[in-house]
Amino acid sequence: MNKQEYMNCAEEELLHTYNRFPVVLERGEGVYLYDTDGKKYLDFAAGIAVSAFGYGKKEYNDALKAQIDKVIHTSNLYYNTPVIEAAKKALAASGMDRIFFTNSGTEAIEGAMKAAKKYAYTRDGHAGHEIIAMNHAFHGRSLGALSITGTRHYQEPFEPLIPGVRFAEYNDLDSVKKQITEKTCAIFLETVQGEGGIYPAEKEFIEGIRKICDEHDILMVTDEIQCGMGRTGKMFAWQHYDVKPDIMTCAKAFGCGVPVGAFLMTEKAAEKSLVPGDHGTTYGGNPLVGAAVSTVFDLMEKENILEHVQEVAPYLEHALDALVEKYEFVSARRGLGLMQGLVLNVPVGKAAAKALEEGLIIITAGSDVLRFVPPLIIEKSHVDEMAEKLDKVFAQIEA
Ligand SMILES: *Cc1c(COP(=O)(O)O)cnc(C)c1O
C-alpha cells in the first residue's frame, strides 16, 4: 500500500477521535523519524513528550527484548523483580515513599484522586470531599481525570462528571484560596501546564499552594506526566521550587514508549489512603514496563540527561526568542527546559502542518501555541536545524 491507501484505510477503521497529520510514520533513528515513503523528519514532538531518548536506543531496546524473552506479564497477585527495581529508582529520584504503577497518565490521575479522597475520608471519618483543580489544566480523558480538566469543551458532552470539583486560576493564589472549603481534600496542578499552553508555575504560586495545603491538611498533588522525567532540567519539575508534593503523577517519558504511568506519594499520604481492596490494575507495573522504567532511569543517569537538558535548553530558548524577534505574528515564548511554547497570532495547526512538509514534526498546545517537546537527547545542531526549518515555514506564513 502507498501512503494515501494507508491513510484511507485508517480513516475507515479507526474511530475518528483524532484529526491526524497526513503522514504514516514507519521507523525512527536518533531524533529522526521516517515515513513509509522514506521521507525524513526531525522530531520535536517525541510522541508528545514521551520518547526522551529518541528512537533505536540500543540499551533500552536490548533491555526490553531481554525482558520479553523472560516474562512479559504476571499480574499484581505476585511479586516481580523488574518492577521492584523500577520502584526503587523512581522513589529515589522523587524523594517519595510509595508508588503505584498504572498503564497511562489518566489512570495515574484517577489513582491520585482516589488516594486524596481516601486520605480525607480516613482523616474525617466520612466521605463527601472536594478537589480544587486549575482552569486550562489537562489531566486526561477518563471520567475522573476529565472532571478536573479545566477546559469546558472537553467536559460538556460527558456530564454529569464527578461532583465536588472547584476550579481556580493557575498562577493566581487568591483564586485558589477562594475555593477552599471544609470539604477540600486536595489541590491538583500541573507543575508546568502542558496542553493548556505551556505555562510554568510561578514560584509564589506553587510555594503558596504548599503553604495552604499545610495549613489545612490538604494534599498537594502535582501532575508531572508531561513536565517530569528530566524534561525541564530537573527529574521532576517541582524540584525547581521549594516545595514537595504529597502525591505526584508520572507517565509519558516514564517508560519512553511502553504504556506506563504511576502515582507516587509520601508516607504521610500513604498511611491514611489506599489499602488492599481500594485500588488495582491487571497490567500495572508488569515485568515488561518495569524493565522499561528501570532502564529509563539508568540511562538518565548514565547519559547525564539533566545536565544535558540544562545545557541545550537555553540554546533552544535563544533560537525561539530570535523567531519572536523576527516575526510580528510570533508574539511570545514561554516554558521551562525542553518544554517550550511559541505563541502565534495565526492558526497554529496550519503552521504545524507546513512544518511537516518541511520535514519537521512539531505539535500544538491550546489554540495558539506551537509546542516544543523534543527528545531530551537533542543536540544544539538539531536546534539549529529546527530553527532553520521553522524560519522557512514562518517566512511562508508571512508572505
Ligand atoms: C498527557 C497528559 C495526561 C494524560 O496522560 P495519558 O497517558 O494520555 O492518559 C495527564 N496529564 C498531563 C499533564 C498530560 O500531559
Coordinates of C-alpha atoms and ligand atoms in Angstrom, one line a residue:
M1 CA 0.0 0.0 0.0
N2 CA 1.1 3.6 -0.6
K3 CA 0.8 6.4 1.9
Q4 CA -2.7 7.5 0.6
E5 CA -4.0 4.0 0.8
Y6 CA -2.8 3.5 4.4
M7 CA -4.4 6.8 5.4
N8 CA -7.7 5.8 3.7
C9 CA -7.7 2.5 5.5
A10 CA -7.0 4.1 8.8
E11 CA -9.9 6.6 8.3
E12 CA -12.2 3.7 7.6
E13 CA -11.0 1.5 10.5
L14 CA -10.2 3.8 13.4
L15 CA -12.8 5.7 15.4
H16 CA -12.4 9.2 14.3
T17 CA -11.3 10.8 17.5
Y18 CA -8.2 12.5 16.0
N19 CA -7.6 14.7 13.0
R20 CA -4.2 13.2 12.1
F21 CA -1.4 14.9 10.2
P22 CA -1.1 13.3 6.7
V23 CA 2.0 11.2 7.4
V24 CA 2.5 7.5 8.1
L25 CA 5.5 7.1 10.3
E26 CA 7.3 3.8 10.0
R27 CA 10.6 3.9 11.8
G28 CA 12.9 6.1 13.8
E29 CA 16.6 6.6 14.4
G30 CA 18.0 9.0 16.9
V31 CA 15.9 12.2 16.8
Y32 CA 14.6 11.5 13.3
L33 CA 11.5 9.7 12.1
Y34 CA 10.9 8.2 8.6
D35 CA 7.6 7.8 6.9
T36 CA 6.5 5.0 4.6
D37 CA 7.9 7.0 1.6
G38 CA 11.3 7.1 3.2
K39 CA 11.0 10.9 3.9
K40 CA 13.0 12.0 6.9
Y41 CA 11.6 14.2 9.7
L42 CA 13.3 16.0 12.6
D43 CA 11.3 15.1 15.6
F44 CA 10.5 18.0 18.0
A45 CA 7.4 16.3 19.5
A46 CA 8.8 13.0 20.8
G47 CA 5.4 11.3 20.5
I48 CA 4.0 14.0 22.9
A49 CA 6.9 14.3 25.3
V50 CA 7.3 10.5 25.5
S51 CA 10.4 9.4 23.6
A52 CA 13.1 11.1 25.7
F53 CA 15.9 9.0 24.2
G54 CA 14.6 9.3 20.7
Y55 CA 14.5 6.1 18.6
G56 CA 16.5 3.0 18.4
K57 CA 18.3 3.5 21.7
K58 CA 20.3 0.3 21.9
E59 CA 20.4 -0.2 25.7
Y60 CA 16.7 0.5 26.0
N61 CA 15.7 -1.8 23.1
D62 CA 18.0 -4.6 24.4
A63 CA 16.6 -4.4 27.9
L64 CA 13.0 -4.7 26.6
K65 CA 14.0 -7.6 24.3
A66 CA 15.7 -9.5 27.1
Q67 CA 12.6 -9.0 29.4
I68 CA 10.2 -10.1 26.6
D69 CA 12.2 -13.4 26.4
K70 CA 12.0 -13.9 30.2
V71 CA 8.4 -12.9 31.0
I72 CA 6.1 -10.1 29.9
H73 CA 3.3 -10.2 32.4
T74 CA 2.4 -12.0 35.6
S75 CA -0.3 -9.7 37.3
N76 CA -0.2 -7.9 40.7
L77 CA -1.1 -11.1 42.6
Y78 CA 2.7 -11.9 42.7
Y79 CA 5.9 -10.0 43.1
N80 CA 8.2 -9.4 40.1
T81 CA 11.8 -8.2 40.1
P82 CA 11.8 -5.5 37.3
V83 CA 9.1 -3.5 39.0
I84 CA 10.9 -3.7 42.3
E85 CA 13.9 -2.2 40.7
A86 CA 11.9 0.4 38.8
A87 CA 10.1 1.4 42.0
K88 CA 13.4 1.8 43.9
K89 CA 14.7 4.2 41.2
A90 CA 11.5 6.2 40.9
L91 CA 11.3 6.7 44.6
A92 CA 15.0 7.7 44.9
A93 CA 14.6 10.2 42.0
S94 CA 11.5 11.8 43.5
G95 CA 12.0 11.5 47.3
M96 CA 8.6 9.9 47.5
D97 CA 8.0 6.9 49.7
R98 CA 5.4 4.8 47.9
I99 CA 4.5 4.2 44.2
F100 CA 1.6 2.6 42.4
F101 CA 2.2 1.7 38.7
T102 CA -0.6 2.4 36.2
N103 CA -0.9 1.9 32.4
S104 CA -1.3 5.6 31.4
G105 CA -1.3 9.1 32.6
T106 CA -5.1 9.4 33.0
E107 CA -5.0 6.3 35.3
A108 CA -2.3 7.8 37.4
I109 CA -4.6 10.8 37.9
E110 CA -7.5 8.5 38.8
G111 CA -5.4 6.8 41.4
A112 CA -4.2 10.1 42.8
M113 CA -7.8 11.3 43.1
K114 CA -8.9 8.2 44.9
A115 CA -5.9 8.4 47.2
A116 CA -6.7 12.0 48.0
K117 CA -10.3 11.2 48.7
K118 CA -9.4 8.3 50.9
Y119 CA -6.9 10.3 52.8
A120 CA -9.6 12.8 53.8
Y121 CA -12.1 10.0 54.4
T122 CA -9.7 8.4 56.9
R123 CA -8.9 11.8 58.5
D124 CA -12.5 12.9 58.9
G125 CA -14.3 9.6 59.2
H126 CA -16.7 10.4 56.4
A127 CA -16.8 10.9 52.6
G128 CA -18.0 13.8 50.6
H129 CA -14.8 15.7 49.9
E130 CA -13.9 18.3 47.2
I131 CA -11.0 18.7 44.9
I132 CA -9.6 22.0 43.7
A133 CA -8.2 22.0 40.1
M134 CA -7.0 24.7 37.7
N135 CA -8.6 26.3 34.7
H136 CA -6.9 25.2 31.5
A137 CA -5.5 22.1 33.3
F138 CA -5.2 18.9 31.4
H139 CA -5.2 15.7 33.4
G140 CA -6.5 13.1 30.9
R141 CA -9.6 11.7 29.3
S142 CA -11.1 9.1 31.7
L143 CA -14.1 10.5 33.6
G144 CA -12.3 11.2 36.8
A145 CA -9.4 12.9 35.2
L146 CA -11.8 14.7 32.9
S147 CA -13.7 16.1 35.9
I148 CA -10.6 18.0 37.0
T149 CA -9.6 19.0 33.4
G150 CA -10.4 22.7 33.2
T151 CA -11.5 23.0 29.6
R152 CA -15.2 23.2 29.2
H153 CA -15.5 21.8 25.7
Y154 CA -13.6 18.6 26.7
Q155 CA -16.1 18.1 29.6
E156 CA -19.5 19.2 28.4
P157 CA -20.8 16.2 26.4
F158 CA -19.9 13.8 29.2
E159 CA -21.7 15.5 32.1
P160 CA -22.5 14.8 34.8
L161 CA -18.9 14.3 35.8
I162 CA -17.6 13.7 39.3
P163 CA -19.2 16.3 41.6
G164 CA -17.2 18.4 44.1
V165 CA -14.6 19.8 41.8
R166 CA -13.9 23.5 42.1
F167 CA -11.7 25.4 39.6
A168 CA -9.2 28.1 40.3
E169 CA -7.0 30.2 38.1
Y170 CA -3.5 28.9 37.5
N171 CA -0.8 31.2 38.9
D172 CA -3.4 33.1 41.0
L173 CA -3.2 32.2 44.6
D174 CA -6.1 34.2 45.7
S175 CA -8.4 32.4 43.3
V176 CA -7.3 29.1 44.9
K177 CA -7.9 30.4 48.4
K178 CA -11.4 31.4 47.4
Q179 CA -12.2 27.8 46.5
I180 CA -11.1 26.2 49.8
T181 CA -13.9 24.8 52.0
E182 CA -14.1 22.5 54.9
K183 CA -14.5 19.7 52.4
T184 CA -11.4 20.3 50.3
C185 CA -9.2 17.2 50.2
A186 CA -6.6 18.1 47.6
I187 CA -5.3 20.7 45.2
F188 CA -4.3 19.3 41.8
L189 CA -2.0 21.2 39.4
E190 CA 0.5 20.6 36.6
T191 CA 3.8 22.0 37.6
V192 CA 4.0 23.3 34.1
Q193 CA 0.7 23.4 32.3
G194 CA 1.1 21.5 29.0
E195 CA -1.9 21.1 26.8
G196 CA -3.3 24.4 28.2
G197 CA -0.5 26.3 26.5
I198 CA 2.9 25.7 28.3
Y199 CA 2.6 27.8 31.5
P200 CA 5.2 27.2 34.2
A201 CA 4.1 27.6 37.7
E202 CA 5.3 30.9 39.3
K203 CA 7.3 30.4 42.4
E204 CA 5.0 32.4 44.7
F205 CA 2.0 30.4 43.4
I206 CA 3.3 26.9 43.8
E207 CA 5.0 27.6 47.1
G208 CA 1.8 29.4 48.3
I209 CA -0.2 26.3 47.4
R210 CA 2.2 24.2 49.5
K211 CA 1.6 26.6 52.4
I212 CA -2.2 26.5 52.0
C213 CA -2.1 22.7 51.9
D214 CA 0.0 22.5 55.1
E215 CA -2.3 24.9 56.9
H216 CA -5.5 23.0 56.1
D217 CA -4.1 19.4 56.0
I218 CA -5.0 19.3 52.3
L219 CA -2.9 17.1 49.9
M220 CA -0.9 18.9 47.2
V221 CA -0.9 16.8 44.0
T222 CA 1.4 17.7 41.2
D223 CA 0.8 16.3 37.7
E224 CA 4.3 15.6 36.3
I225 CA 3.1 13.5 33.5
Q226 CA 4.4 15.8 30.8
C227 CA 6.9 18.0 32.6
G228 CA 8.5 15.3 34.6
M229 CA 11.3 12.8 33.8
G230 CA 14.0 15.3 33.1
R231 CA 12.1 17.4 30.6
T232 CA 12.7 20.7 32.5
G233 CA 16.3 20.0 33.5
K234 CA 15.3 18.5 36.9
M235 CA 14.0 15.0 37.2
F236 CA 10.6 16.4 38.3
A237 CA 9.6 20.0 37.6
W238 CA 8.5 20.6 41.2
Q239 CA 12.2 20.2 42.2
H240 CA 12.8 23.6 40.7
Y241 CA 10.8 25.1 43.6
D242 CA 11.0 25.0 47.4
V243 CA 8.1 22.5 47.6
K244 CA 7.5 18.8 47.8
P245 CA 4.1 17.5 46.8
D246 CA 2.2 14.9 48.9
I247 CA 1.3 13.0 45.7
M248 CA 2.6 13.2 42.2
T249 CA 1.8 11.6 38.9
C250 CA 4.1 10.4 36.2
A251 CA 3.6 8.9 32.7
K252 CA 4.7 9.9 29.1
A253 CA 8.5 9.6 29.3
F254 CA 8.4 7.4 32.4
G255 CA 8.6 4.3 30.2
C256 CA 9.8 6.1 27.0
G257 CA 7.2 4.4 24.8
V258 CA 5.8 1.4 26.7
P259 CA 2.4 2.3 28.2
V260 CA 3.2 3.0 31.9
G261 CA 2.4 5.7 34.4
A262 CA 2.4 5.9 38.2
F263 CA 1.3 7.9 41.1
L264 CA 3.7 8.3 44.0
M265 CA 3.2 9.6 47.5
T266 CA 4.8 10.4 50.8
E267 CA 4.4 8.0 53.7
K268 CA 2.1 10.6 55.4
A269 CA -0.3 10.4 52.4
A270 CA 0.1 6.6 52.1
E271 CA -0.6 5.9 55.7
K272 CA -4.1 7.3 55.5
S273 CA -5.0 6.3 51.9
L274 CA -5.3 3.3 49.8
V275 CA -5.3 -0.2 51.4
P276 CA -6.0 -3.7 49.9
G277 CA -9.3 -3.7 48.1
D278 CA -9.3 0.1 47.4
H279 CA -7.4 0.0 44.1
G280 CA -5.9 -2.3 41.5
T281 CA -4.9 -2.9 37.9
T282 CA -4.3 -6.1 35.9
Y283 CA -1.4 -4.9 33.8
G284 CA 0.0 -2.1 36.1
G285 CA 3.7 -2.5 36.8
N286 CA 4.2 -5.7 34.9
P287 CA 7.7 -7.1 34.2
L288 CA 7.9 -5.5 30.8
V289 CA 7.1 -2.0 31.8
G290 CA 9.1 -2.5 35.0
A291 CA 12.2 -3.2 32.8
A292 CA 11.4 -0.2 30.7
V293 CA 11.1 2.3 33.6
S294 CA 14.2 0.8 35.3
T295 CA 16.2 1.2 32.1
V296 CA 15.0 4.7 31.6
F297 CA 16.3 5.8 35.0
D298 CA 19.6 4.0 34.4
L299 CA 20.0 5.8 31.0
M300 CA 19.0 9.2 32.5
E301 CA 21.9 8.9 34.9
K302 CA 24.4 7.3 32.6
E303 CA 23.9 9.9 29.9
N304 CA 23.7 12.8 32.4
I305 CA 20.4 13.8 30.8
L306 CA 19.6 16.5 33.4
E307 CA 22.9 18.3 32.7
H308 CA 22.4 17.9 29.0
V309 CA 18.9 19.4 29.2
Q310 CA 20.2 22.3 31.3
E311 CA 22.8 23.0 28.6
V312 CA 20.7 22.6 25.5
A313 CA 17.5 24.3 26.8
P314 CA 19.0 27.9 26.9
Y315 CA 20.2 27.4 23.3
L316 CA 16.6 26.4 22.3
E317 CA 15.2 29.4 24.2
H318 CA 17.6 31.6 22.3
A319 CA 16.7 30.2 18.9
L320 CA 13.0 30.6 19.7
D321 CA 13.5 34.1 21.0
A322 CA 15.1 35.0 17.7
L323 CA 11.9 33.9 15.9
V324 CA 9.8 36.1 18.3
E325 CA 12.0 39.0 17.4
K326 CA 11.9 38.3 13.7
Y327 CA 8.2 37.7 13.1
E328 CA 5.4 40.0 14.0
F329 CA 2.9 37.2 14.3
V330 CA 5.1 35.3 16.8
S331 CA 4.2 37.1 20.0
A332 CA 5.9 35.3 22.8
R333 CA 7.9 32.3 24.1
R334 CA 7.4 30.6 27.4
G335 CA 8.4 27.4 29.0
L336 CA 10.9 25.6 31.2
G337 CA 13.8 23.5 29.9
L338 CA 12.9 21.4 26.9
M339 CA 9.2 22.2 27.3
Q340 CA 8.7 25.4 25.4
G341 CA 5.9 27.1 23.6
L342 CA 5.7 29.9 21.0
V343 CA 2.5 31.9 20.9
L344 CA 1.3 32.6 17.4
N345 CA -1.3 35.1 16.1
V346 CA -2.0 32.8 13.2
P347 CA -3.6 29.3 13.2
V348 CA -1.1 27.0 14.9
G349 CA -2.4 23.9 13.3
K350 CA -1.6 25.2 9.8
A351 CA 1.9 26.1 11.0
A352 CA 2.5 22.6 12.3
A353 CA 1.2 21.1 9.0
K354 CA 3.5 23.3 7.0
A355 CA 6.4 22.3 9.3
L356 CA 5.7 18.7 8.5
E357 CA 6.1 19.4 4.8
E358 CA 9.5 20.9 5.6
G359 CA 10.4 17.7 7.5
L360 CA 9.8 19.0 11.0
I361 CA 7.5 17.3 13.4
I362 CA 6.0 19.7 15.8
I363 CA 2.8 19.8 17.8
T364 CA 0.5 22.5 19.2
A365 CA -0.9 23.3 22.7
G366 CA -4.1 25.1 23.3
S367 CA -5.4 27.2 20.5
D368 CA -2.5 29.4 19.8
V369 CA 0.8 27.7 20.9
L370 CA 3.4 25.8 19.0
R371 CA 4.8 23.3 21.4
F372 CA 8.4 22.1 21.5
V373 CA 8.9 18.9 23.5
P374 CA 11.8 17.2 21.6
P375 CA 13.6 14.0 22.7
L376 CA 15.8 15.0 25.6
I377 CA 18.9 13.9 23.7
I378 CA 18.7 16.6 21.0
E379 CA 22.0 18.5 20.4
K380 CA 22.5 22.1 19.5
S381 CA 22.8 21.2 15.9
H382 CA 19.3 19.8 15.9
V383 CA 18.1 23.1 17.4
D384 CA 19.7 24.9 14.5
E385 CA 18.1 22.5 12.0
M386 CA 14.7 23.0 13.6
A387 CA 15.1 26.8 13.7
E388 CA 16.1 26.9 10.0
K389 CA 13.0 24.8 9.0
L390 CA 10.7 26.9 11.2
D391 CA 12.1 30.1 9.8
K392 CA 11.2 28.8 6.3
V393 CA 7.7 27.9 7.5
F394 CA 7.2 31.3 9.1
A395 CA 8.5 33.1 6.1
Q396 CA 5.8 31.3 4.0
I397 CA 3.2 32.3 6.5
E398 CA 4.2 35.9 6.5
A399 CA 4.3 36.1 2.7
Ligands
LIG1 C1 -0.8 13.5 28.6 C2 -1.2 14.0 29.9 C3 -2.1 13.3 30.8 C4 -2.8 12.1 30.3 O1 -2.0 11.0 30.0 P1 -2.5 9.8 29.1 O2 -1.4 8.8 29.1 O3 -2.8 10.4 27.7 O4 -3.7 9.3 29.7 C5 -2.3 13.8 32.0 N1 -1.7 14.9 32.5 C6 -0.9 15.6 31.7 C7 -0.2 16.8 32.3 C8 -0.6 15.2 30.4 O5 0.3 15.9 29.6

